Amino acid sequence: EVAEKQEYKSGFVAIIGRPNVGKSTLMNSLIGQKVAIMSDKPQTTRNKILCVLTLADAQILFIDTPGIHKPKHKLGEYMVKTAENTLHEVDVVAFVVDATEELGAGEQYILERLKTVKTPVLLVINKIDQISKNNILPIITQYTNCFDFSAVVPISALEHTNLDHLTDEIKKHLKPGPQYYPEDMLTDQPERLVIAELIREKILHVTREEIPHAIAVDIEEITTRPNDDLYIRAVVYVERESQKGIVIGAGGKLLKEIGHAARKDIENLLGSKSFLDLWVKVKKDWRNRDSSLRNFGYE
Ligand code: GDP
Ligand code: MG
Ligand code: K
């Protein structure tokens, strides 16, 4: 007797959770290449970045959502709305929490939101490399006491622990469907958005706390030169003159560092040598102006 052939499956997964629990790290570990940006500062992720994991029997389309939190300004409102709409549209939600932190008000807030959607929710307990095995069970109990999860998966995104278990649990919720994207495609984000995010990540790494929300990066030009090298002109927008000074640094030292690090990542990602022409400009109060938000693609 011939065994029935498993049907190919595909579908969408929203990765949600408080800032810094490791959502971007998880997505990057899953697809094995750096496309979502990672940073040790909260709320790095502004745009939905769709990553594609192609397996032998399924294609999983991941959406990295901005953290759900109480908005403080217009850009914050946009971020929260994007995250919440996503929950209704996907096949399964992966709620990522940090094993090294207590279930707090932030998690409670998200769990309350999750109770209003019908989508199945997986609890992903990340950073288990940081705790002893004995401490995993109490965390699981704490969470399952407040919410009816479809499954609980402890992982380490950083060390790639138990990621197969996670994809197996995800696959259970996918419907039979086509392979939407070619195997070698890792993200559907336009190249320029990914490049802009890489540059923004480098700035967050080298600047102080006051900078993160005050910047936006616009890629003005990407040109392929006759020898196949890329020429990229990018503008970093800040809100105040003082911030411009911070990003550029004494004698332009910081901007050079940012450009160097970003270029290395861009070359890795696109596989071609590139020249990054990096500028810093002041655009007052861009965060609170709808028109500026539109210009930067945050709508
Ligand atoms: P996001 O804000 O949820 O996207 O979090 P990130 O992916 O930017 O990660 C925030 C910080 O947590 C970074 O410094 C990561 O290196 C760190 N991190 C993420 N996953 C793990 C993990 O599994 N173990 C440990 N020890 N650190 C992690
Ligand atoms: Mg992130
Ligand atoms: K982050």
mmCIF file of C-alpha atoms and ligand atoms in Angstrom:
data_model
loop_
_atom_site.group_PDB
_atom_site.id
_atom_site.type_symbol
_atom_site.label_atom_id
_atom_site.label_comp_id
_atom_site.label_asym_id
_atom_site.label_seq_id
_atom_site.Cartn_x
_atom_site.Cartn_y
_atom_site.Cartn_z
ATOM 1 C CA GLU A 1 0.000 0.000 0.000
ATOM 2 C CA VAL A 2 1.258 3.442 -0.877
ATOM 3 C CA ALA A 3 1.389 6.027 1.903
ATOM 4 C CA GLU A 4 -0.529 9.172 1.137
ATOM 5 C CA LYS A 5 1.736 12.033 0.183
ATOM 6 C CA GLN A 6 1.761 14.899 2.699
ATOM 7 C CA GLU A 7 0.345 18.025 1.169
ATOM 8 C CA TYR A 8 2.632 21.061 1.001
ATOM 9 C CA LYS A 9 1.691 23.719 3.560
ATOM 10 C CA SER A 10 2.220 27.440 3.805
ATOM 11 C CA GLY A 11 1.088 30.332 5.927
ATOM 12 C CA PHE A 12 1.848 33.380 8.052
ATOM 13 C CA VAL A 13 3.278 33.670 11.552
ATOM 14 C CA ALA A 14 3.357 36.886 13.571
ATOM 15 C CA ILE A 15 6.242 37.130 15.998
ATOM 16 C CA ILE A 16 5.165 39.334 18.888
ATOM 17 C CA GLY A 17 6.445 40.199 22.321
ATOM 18 C CA ARG A 18 7.871 43.003 24.381
ATOM 19 C CA PRO A 19 10.907 44.875 23.114
ATOM 20 C CA ASN A 20 14.218 43.059 23.600
ATOM 21 C CA VAL A 21 12.856 39.555 24.198
ATOM 22 C CA GLY A 22 14.686 38.423 21.051
ATOM 23 C CA LYS A 23 12.132 38.484 18.234
ATOM 24 C CA SER A 24 14.529 39.751 15.588
ATOM 25 C CA THR A 25 17.251 37.384 16.761
ATOM 26 C CA LEU A 26 14.824 34.472 16.463
ATOM 27 C CA MET A 27 13.802 35.353 12.951
ATOM 28 C CA ASN A 28 17.380 35.790 11.876
ATOM 29 C CA SER A 29 18.380 32.473 13.431
ATOM 30 C CA LEU A 30 15.508 30.738 11.669
ATOM 31 C CA ILE A 31 16.371 31.958 8.236
ATOM 32 C CA GLY A 32 20.092 32.024 8.884
ATOM 33 C CA GLN A 33 20.781 35.454 7.466
ATOM 34 C CA LYS A 34 20.603 38.933 8.792
ATOM 35 C CA VAL A 35 17.595 40.751 7.395
ATOM 36 C CA ALA A 36 15.689 41.947 10.426
ATOM 37 C CA ILE A 37 17.696 44.355 12.481
ATOM 38 C CA MET A 38 18.869 43.508 15.965
ATOM 39 C CA SER A 39 19.839 45.825 18.745
ATOM 40 C CA ASP A 40 20.072 45.885 22.507
ATOM 41 C CA LYS A 41 17.847 48.979 22.572
ATOM 42 C CA PRO A 42 14.063 48.563 22.677
ATOM 43 C CA GLN A 43 11.737 49.200 19.746
ATOM 44 C CA THR A 44 14.265 48.876 17.012
ATOM 45 C CA THR A 45 11.801 47.289 14.650
ATOM 46 C CA ARG A 46 9.446 49.758 12.974
ATOM 47 C CA ASN A 47 8.394 48.040 9.814
ATOM 48 C CA LYS A 48 6.885 44.666 9.282
ATOM 49 C CA ILE A 49 9.658 42.580 7.818
ATOM 50 C CA LEU A 50 8.486 39.442 6.158
ATOM 51 C CA CYS A 51 10.938 36.592 6.242
ATOM 52 C CA VAL A 52 10.567 33.405 4.324
ATOM 53 C CA LEU A 53 11.551 30.021 5.715
ATOM 54 C CA THR A 54 11.350 27.347 3.037
ATOM 55 C CA LEU A 55 11.291 23.759 4.342
ATOM 56 C CA ALA A 56 10.849 20.469 2.483
ATOM 57 C CA ASP A 57 7.171 20.275 3.438
ATOM 58 C CA ALA A 58 6.192 23.857 4.195
ATOM 59 C CA GLN A 59 6.912 27.503 3.610
ATOM 60 C CA ILE A 60 6.569 29.742 6.660
ATOM 61 C CA LEU A 61 6.170 33.475 6.193
ATOM 62 C CA PHE A 62 7.242 35.372 9.280
ATOM 63 C CA ILE A 63 6.147 38.859 10.190
ATOM 64 C CA ASP A 64 8.299 40.680 12.708
ATOM 65 C CA THR A 65 5.917 43.109 14.358
ATOM 66 C CA PRO A 66 6.848 46.212 16.298
ATOM 67 C CA GLY A 67 6.429 45.700 20.026
ATOM 68 C CA ILE A 68 2.954 46.159 21.457
ATOM 69 C CA HIS A 69 3.044 48.936 24.040
ATOM 70 C CA LYS A 70 1.184 52.095 25.002
ATOM 71 C CA PRO A 71 1.897 54.705 22.315
ATOM 72 C CA LYS A 72 3.570 57.999 23.260
ATOM 73 C CA HIS A 73 3.557 59.818 19.909
ATOM 74 C CA LYS A 74 2.244 59.407 16.363
ATOM 75 C CA LEU A 75 4.959 57.034 15.246
ATOM 76 C CA GLY A 76 4.235 54.948 18.347
ATOM 77 C CA GLU A 77 0.539 54.791 17.453
ATOM 78 C CA TYR A 78 1.420 53.601 13.973
ATOM 79 C CA MET A 79 3.649 50.872 15.398
ATOM 80 C CA VAL A 80 0.993 49.569 17.775
ATOM 81 C CA LYS A 81 -1.728 49.572 15.122
ATOM 82 C CA THR A 82 0.439 47.653 12.678
ATOM 83 C CA ALA A 83 1.195 45.037 15.302
ATOM 84 C CA GLU A 84 -2.426 44.549 16.318
ATOM 85 C CA ASN A 85 -3.867 44.318 12.814
ATOM 86 C CA THR A 86 -1.333 41.655 12.016
ATOM 87 C CA LEU A 87 -2.662 39.323 14.721
ATOM 88 C CA HIS A 88 -5.972 38.810 12.916
ATOM 89 C CA GLU A 89 -4.391 38.156 9.546
ATOM 90 C CA VAL A 90 -1.957 35.367 10.409
ATOM 91 C CA ASP A 91 -2.374 31.597 10.878
ATOM 92 C CA VAL A 92 -0.547 31.487 14.166
ATOM 93 C CA VAL A 93 0.969 33.935 16.628
ATOM 94 C CA ALA A 94 4.320 33.260 18.285
ATOM 95 C CA PHE A 95 4.357 35.180 21.576
ATOM 96 C CA VAL A 96 8.001 35.484 22.574
ATOM 97 C CA VAL A 97 8.926 36.080 26.216
ATOM 98 C CA ASP A 98 12.263 36.413 27.993
ATOM 99 C CA ALA A 99 13.039 33.536 30.386
ATOM 100 C CA THR A 100 15.220 35.813 32.482
ATOM 101 C CA GLU A 101 12.409 38.256 33.236
ATOM 102 C CA GLU A 102 9.301 38.037 35.416
ATOM 103 C CA LEU A 103 5.860 37.961 33.816
ATOM 104 C CA GLY A 104 5.122 41.667 34.251
ATOM 105 C CA ALA A 105 2.666 44.381 33.278
ATOM 106 C CA GLY A 106 4.006 44.387 29.713
ATOM 107 C CA GLU A 107 3.228 40.698 29.213
ATOM 108 C CA GLN A 108 -0.158 41.070 30.915
ATOM 109 C CA TYR A 109 -1.019 43.867 28.501
ATOM 110 C CA ILE A 110 -0.145 41.698 25.492
ATOM 111 C CA LEU A 111 -2.023 38.677 26.889
ATOM 112 C CA GLU A 112 -5.151 40.831 27.310
ATOM 113 C CA ARG A 113 -4.828 41.864 23.654
ATOM 114 C CA LEU A 114 -4.322 38.258 22.576
ATOM 115 C CA LYS A 115 -7.551 37.211 24.304
ATOM 116 C CA THR A 116 -9.457 39.309 21.763
ATOM 117 C CA VAL A 117 -8.152 37.390 18.719
ATOM 118 C CA LYS A 118 -9.106 33.897 17.576
ATOM 119 C CA THR A 119 -5.701 33.064 16.103
ATOM 120 C CA PRO A 120 -3.879 30.238 17.946
ATOM 121 C CA VAL A 121 -0.968 31.418 20.077
ATOM 122 C CA LEU A 122 2.327 29.620 20.768
ATOM 123 C CA LEU A 123 4.269 30.645 23.852
ATOM 124 C CA VAL A 124 7.951 30.871 22.949
ATOM 125 C CA ILE A 125 10.161 31.118 26.035
ATOM 126 C CA ASN A 126 13.446 32.551 24.773
ATOM 127 C CA LYS A 127 16.940 32.908 26.269
ATOM 128 C CA ILE A 128 16.855 29.565 28.091
ATOM 129 C CA ASP A 129 20.643 29.544 27.704
ATOM 130 C CA GLN A 130 20.571 32.098 30.534
ATOM 131 C CA ILE A 131 18.657 30.035 33.118
ATOM 132 C CA SER A 132 18.950 26.593 34.726
ATOM 133 C CA LYS A 133 16.702 23.770 33.463
ATOM 134 C CA ASN A 134 14.836 23.623 36.799
ATOM 135 C CA ASN A 135 13.573 27.131 36.315
ATOM 136 C CA ILE A 136 11.790 26.500 33.026
ATOM 137 C CA LEU A 137 8.768 24.661 34.458
ATOM 138 C CA PRO A 138 7.739 27.431 36.917
ATOM 139 C CA ILE A 139 7.802 29.950 34.037
ATOM 140 C CA ILE A 140 5.610 27.685 31.922
ATOM 141 C CA THR A 141 3.138 27.278 34.787
ATOM 142 C CA GLN A 142 2.979 31.012 35.388
ATOM 143 C CA TYR A 143 2.076 31.711 31.768
ATOM 144 C CA THR A 144 -0.283 28.790 31.172
ATOM 145 C CA ASN A 145 -2.227 29.835 34.292
ATOM 146 C CA CYS A 146 -3.225 33.082 32.544
ATOM 147 C CA PHE A 147 -3.673 31.982 28.942
ATOM 148 C CA ASP A 148 -4.656 28.980 26.864
ATOM 149 C CA PHE A 149 -1.654 28.522 24.574
ATOM 150 C CA SER A 150 -1.686 26.004 21.712
ATOM 151 C CA ALA A 151 1.804 24.925 22.746
ATOM 152 C CA VAL A 152 4.779 26.061 24.789
ATOM 153 C CA VAL A 153 8.268 25.971 23.269
ATOM 154 C CA PRO A 154 11.375 26.912 25.281
ATOM 155 C CA ILE A 155 14.190 28.043 22.974
ATOM 156 C CA SER A 156 17.428 29.925 22.704
ATOM 157 C CA ALA A 157 17.303 32.063 19.582
ATOM 158 C CA LEU A 158 20.940 32.998 20.068
ATOM 159 C CA GLU A 159 22.197 29.411 20.363
ATOM 160 C CA HIS A 160 19.668 27.922 17.924
ATOM 161 C CA THR A 161 18.252 25.596 20.614
ATOM 162 C CA ASN A 162 14.935 23.819 19.952
ATOM 163 C CA LEU A 163 14.124 25.822 16.822
ATOM 164 C CA ASP A 164 13.046 22.633 14.994
ATOM 165 C CA HIS A 165 10.473 22.021 17.707
ATOM 166 C CA LEU A 166 9.186 25.544 17.143
ATOM 167 C CA THR A 167 8.823 25.114 13.385
ATOM 168 C CA ASP A 168 7.070 21.753 13.959
ATOM 169 C CA GLU A 169 4.528 23.445 16.233
ATOM 170 C CA ILE A 170 4.035 26.214 13.677
ATOM 171 C CA LYS A 171 3.490 23.722 10.856
ATOM 172 C CA LYS A 172 0.561 22.170 12.757
ATOM 173 C CA HIS A 173 -1.381 25.395 12.197
ATOM 174 C CA LEU A 174 -0.581 25.934 8.534
ATOM 175 C CA LYS A 175 -3.090 25.050 5.849
ATOM 176 C CA PRO A 176 -2.282 23.224 2.637
ATOM 177 C CA GLY A 177 -0.939 25.873 0.316
ATOM 178 C CA PRO A 178 1.613 26.699 -2.346
ATOM 179 C CA GLN A 179 5.212 27.746 -2.015
ATOM 180 C CA TYR A 180 4.588 31.467 -2.439
ATOM 181 C CA TYR A 181 8.185 32.535 -2.829
ATOM 182 C CA PRO A 182 11.252 31.057 -4.503
ATOM 183 C CA GLU A 183 13.475 29.065 -2.132
ATOM 184 C CA ASP A 184 16.356 31.523 -2.206
ATOM 185 C CA MET A 185 14.212 34.492 -1.313
ATOM 186 C CA LEU A 186 14.568 35.502 2.311
ATOM 187 C CA THR A 187 12.525 38.673 2.495
ATOM 188 C CA ASP A 188 10.018 40.554 0.346
ATOM 189 C CA GLN A 189 11.102 43.913 1.691
ATOM 190 C CA PRO A 190 12.463 46.203 -0.968
ATOM 191 C CA GLU A 191 16.251 46.213 -0.883
ATOM 192 C CA ARG A 192 16.328 49.874 0.017
ATOM 193 C CA LEU A 193 14.232 49.361 3.137
ATOM 194 C CA VAL A 194 16.505 46.574 4.346
ATOM 195 C CA ILE A 195 19.572 48.724 3.683
ATOM 196 C CA ALA A 196 17.979 51.644 5.539
ATOM 197 C CA GLU A 197 17.252 49.374 8.500
ATOM 198 C CA LEU A 198 20.840 48.102 8.558
ATOM 199 C CA ILE A 199 22.150 51.660 8.696
ATOM 200 C CA ARG A 200 19.670 52.582 11.418
ATOM 201 C CA GLU A 201 20.825 49.566 13.432
ATOM 202 C CA LYS A 202 24.460 50.714 13.270
ATOM 203 C CA ILE A 203 23.484 54.187 14.481
ATOM 204 C CA LEU A 204 21.573 52.706 17.428
ATOM 205 C CA HIS A 205 24.632 50.678 18.323
ATOM 206 C CA VAL A 206 26.986 53.638 18.538
ATOM 207 C CA THR A 207 24.751 56.435 19.853
ATOM 208 C CA ARG A 208 23.241 57.140 23.230
ATOM 209 C CA GLU A 209 19.666 56.618 24.471
ATOM 210 C CA GLU A 210 18.305 59.945 23.192
ATOM 211 C CA ILE A 211 18.914 59.066 19.566
ATOM 212 C CA PRO A 212 16.930 55.877 18.714
ATOM 213 C CA HIS A 213 13.495 57.419 18.103
ATOM 214 C CA ALA A 214 14.879 60.588 16.599
ATOM 215 C CA ILE A 215 16.268 59.064 13.415
ATOM 216 C CA ALA A 216 14.991 57.875 10.078
ATOM 217 C CA VAL A 217 17.082 56.681 7.163
ATOM 218 C CA ASP A 218 16.179 57.310 3.548
ATOM 219 C CA ILE A 219 17.964 55.587 0.674
ATOM 220 C CA GLU A 220 18.040 58.193 -2.086
ATOM 221 C CA GLU A 221 19.900 56.230 -4.685
ATOM 222 C CA ILE A 222 21.132 52.730 -5.458
ATOM 223 C CA THR A 223 23.086 52.459 -8.687
ATOM 224 C CA THR A 224 24.993 49.506 -10.124
ATOM 225 C CA ARG A 225 28.309 50.645 -11.541
ATOM 226 C CA PRO A 226 29.752 49.173 -14.759
ATOM 227 C CA ASN A 227 32.044 46.879 -12.715
ATOM 228 C CA ASP A 228 28.958 45.608 -10.787
ATOM 229 C CA ASP A 229 29.840 47.521 -7.600
ATOM 230 C CA LEU A 230 26.944 49.307 -5.940
ATOM 231 C CA TYR A 231 26.758 53.002 -5.223
ATOM 232 C CA ILE A 232 24.326 53.783 -2.372
ATOM 233 C CA ARG A 233 23.465 57.278 -1.190
ATOM 234 C CA ALA A 234 21.704 57.358 2.179
ATOM 235 C CA VAL A 235 20.459 60.257 4.287
ATOM 236 C CA VAL A 236 20.097 59.970 8.036
ATOM 237 C CA TYR A 237 17.391 62.355 9.255
ATOM 238 C CA VAL A 238 17.551 63.665 12.804
ATOM 239 C CA GLU A 239 15.260 66.128 14.573
ATOM 240 C CA ARG A 240 17.775 68.608 16.017
ATOM 241 C CA GLU A 241 21.178 70.091 15.217
ATOM 242 C CA SER A 242 22.522 68.646 18.463
ATOM 243 C CA GLN A 243 21.557 65.152 17.340
ATOM 244 C CA LYS A 244 23.312 65.707 14.039
ATOM 245 C CA GLY A 245 26.504 66.363 15.982
ATOM 246 C CA ILE A 246 26.035 63.200 18.001
ATOM 247 C CA VAL A 247 25.573 60.993 14.928
ATOM 248 C CA ILE A 248 28.535 62.511 13.092
ATOM 249 C CA GLY A 249 30.854 62.488 16.120
ATOM 250 C CA ALA A 250 34.101 64.392 16.637
ATOM 251 C CA GLY A 251 35.848 64.860 13.304
ATOM 252 C CA GLY A 252 33.249 62.635 11.625
ATOM 253 C CA LYS A 253 34.612 59.613 13.473
ATOM 254 C CA LEU A 254 31.258 58.114 14.452
ATOM 255 C CA LEU A 255 29.660 58.497 11.035
ATOM 256 C CA LYS A 256 32.679 56.791 9.496
ATOM 257 C CA GLU A 257 32.268 53.904 11.946
ATOM 258 C CA ILE A 258 28.555 53.654 11.144
ATOM 259 C CA GLY A 259 29.208 53.689 7.430
ATOM 260 C CA HIS A 260 31.947 51.077 7.655
ATOM 261 C CA ALA A 261 29.827 48.649 9.705
ATOM 262 C CA ALA A 262 26.738 49.165 7.541
ATOM 263 C CA ARG A 263 28.683 48.663 4.326
ATOM 264 C CA LYS A 264 30.032 45.325 5.553
ATOM 265 C CA ASP A 265 26.487 44.097 6.276
ATOM 266 C CA ILE A 266 25.154 45.401 2.975
ATOM 267 C CA GLU A 267 27.913 43.632 1.054
ATOM 268 C CA ASN A 268 27.133 40.437 2.947
ATOM 269 C CA LEU A 269 23.464 40.727 2.185
ATOM 270 C CA LEU A 270 23.652 41.697 -1.474
ATOM 271 C CA GLY A 271 26.845 39.875 -2.349
ATOM 272 C CA SER A 272 28.431 42.797 -4.162
ATOM 273 C CA LYS A 273 31.036 45.387 -3.287
ATOM 274 C CA SER A 274 29.436 48.668 -2.394
ATOM 275 C CA PHE A 275 30.225 52.304 -1.820
ATOM 276 C CA LEU A 276 28.068 53.896 0.861
ATOM 277 C CA ASP A 277 27.653 57.663 0.622
ATOM 278 C CA LEU A 278 26.222 58.628 4.019
ATOM 279 C CA TRP A 279 24.735 62.051 4.890
ATOM 280 C CA VAL A 280 23.104 63.483 8.010
ATOM 281 C CA LYS A 281 20.334 66.098 7.744
ATOM 282 C CA VAL A 282 18.042 67.840 10.223
ATOM 283 C CA LYS A 283 14.291 67.557 9.623
ATOM 284 C CA LYS A 284 12.481 69.161 12.537
ATOM 285 C CA ASP A 285 9.835 67.185 14.414
ATOM 286 C CA TRP A 286 9.455 64.515 11.696
ATOM 287 C CA ARG A 287 7.982 62.055 14.178
ATOM 288 C CA ASN A 288 4.843 64.064 14.777
ATOM 289 C CA ARG A 289 4.099 65.018 11.191
ATOM 290 C CA ASP A 290 1.930 62.622 9.256
ATOM 291 C CA SER A 291 3.391 63.753 5.944
ATOM 292 C CA SER A 292 6.919 62.940 7.077
ATOM 293 C CA LEU A 293 5.828 59.538 8.307
ATOM 294 C CA ARG A 294 4.348 58.845 4.887
ATOM 295 C CA ASN A 295 7.552 59.908 3.185
ATOM 296 C CA PHE A 296 9.524 57.430 5.235
ATOM 297 C CA GLY A 297 7.144 54.603 4.362
ATOM 298 C CA TYR A 298 5.632 54.169 7.811
ATOM 299 C CA GLU A 299 2.030 54.158 6.661
HETATM 300 P P1 GDP B 1 13.574 42.257 19.909
HETATM 301 O O1 GDP B 1 13.479 43.683 20.373
HETATM 302 O O2 GDP B 1 12.528 41.414 20.541
HETATM 303 O O3 GDP B 1 13.607 42.117 18.413
HETATM 304 O O4 GDP B 1 14.966 41.707 20.484
HETATM 305 P P2 GDP B 1 16.366 41.488 19.736
HETATM 306 O O5 GDP B 1 16.307 40.330 18.805
HETATM 307 O O6 GDP B 1 16.814 42.796 19.181
HETATM 308 O O7 GDP B 1 17.279 41.027 20.986
HETATM 309 C C1 GDP B 1 17.462 41.841 22.112
HETATM 310 C C2 GDP B 1 18.711 41.396 22.862
HETATM 311 O O8 GDP B 1 18.548 40.082 23.405
HETATM 312 C C3 GDP B 1 19.951 41.328 21.983
HETATM 313 O O9 GDP B 1 21.039 41.805 22.715
HETATM 314 C C4 GDP B 1 20.100 39.846 21.676
HETATM 315 O O10 GDP B 1 21.416 39.462 21.425
HETATM 316 C C5 GDP B 1 19.593 39.222 22.977
HETATM 317 N N1 GDP B 1 19.059 37.854 22.755
HETATM 318 C C6 GDP B 1 18.139 37.477 21.852
HETATM 319 N N2 GDP B 1 17.900 36.156 21.920
HETATM 320 C C7 GDP B 1 18.696 35.662 22.890
HETATM 321 C C8 GDP B 1 18.917 34.335 23.442
HETATM 322 O O11 GDP B 1 18.337 33.325 23.051
HETATM 323 N N3 GDP B 1 19.811 34.258 24.479
HETATM 324 C C9 GDP B 1 20.472 35.340 24.947
HETATM 325 N N4 GDP B 1 21.319 35.146 25.954
HETATM 326 N N5 GDP B 1 20.306 36.581 24.447
HETATM 327 C C10 GDP B 1 19.432 36.749 23.430
HETATM 328 MG MG MG B 2 13.350 43.586 16.908
HETATM 329 K K K B 3 15.380 45.417 19.966
#
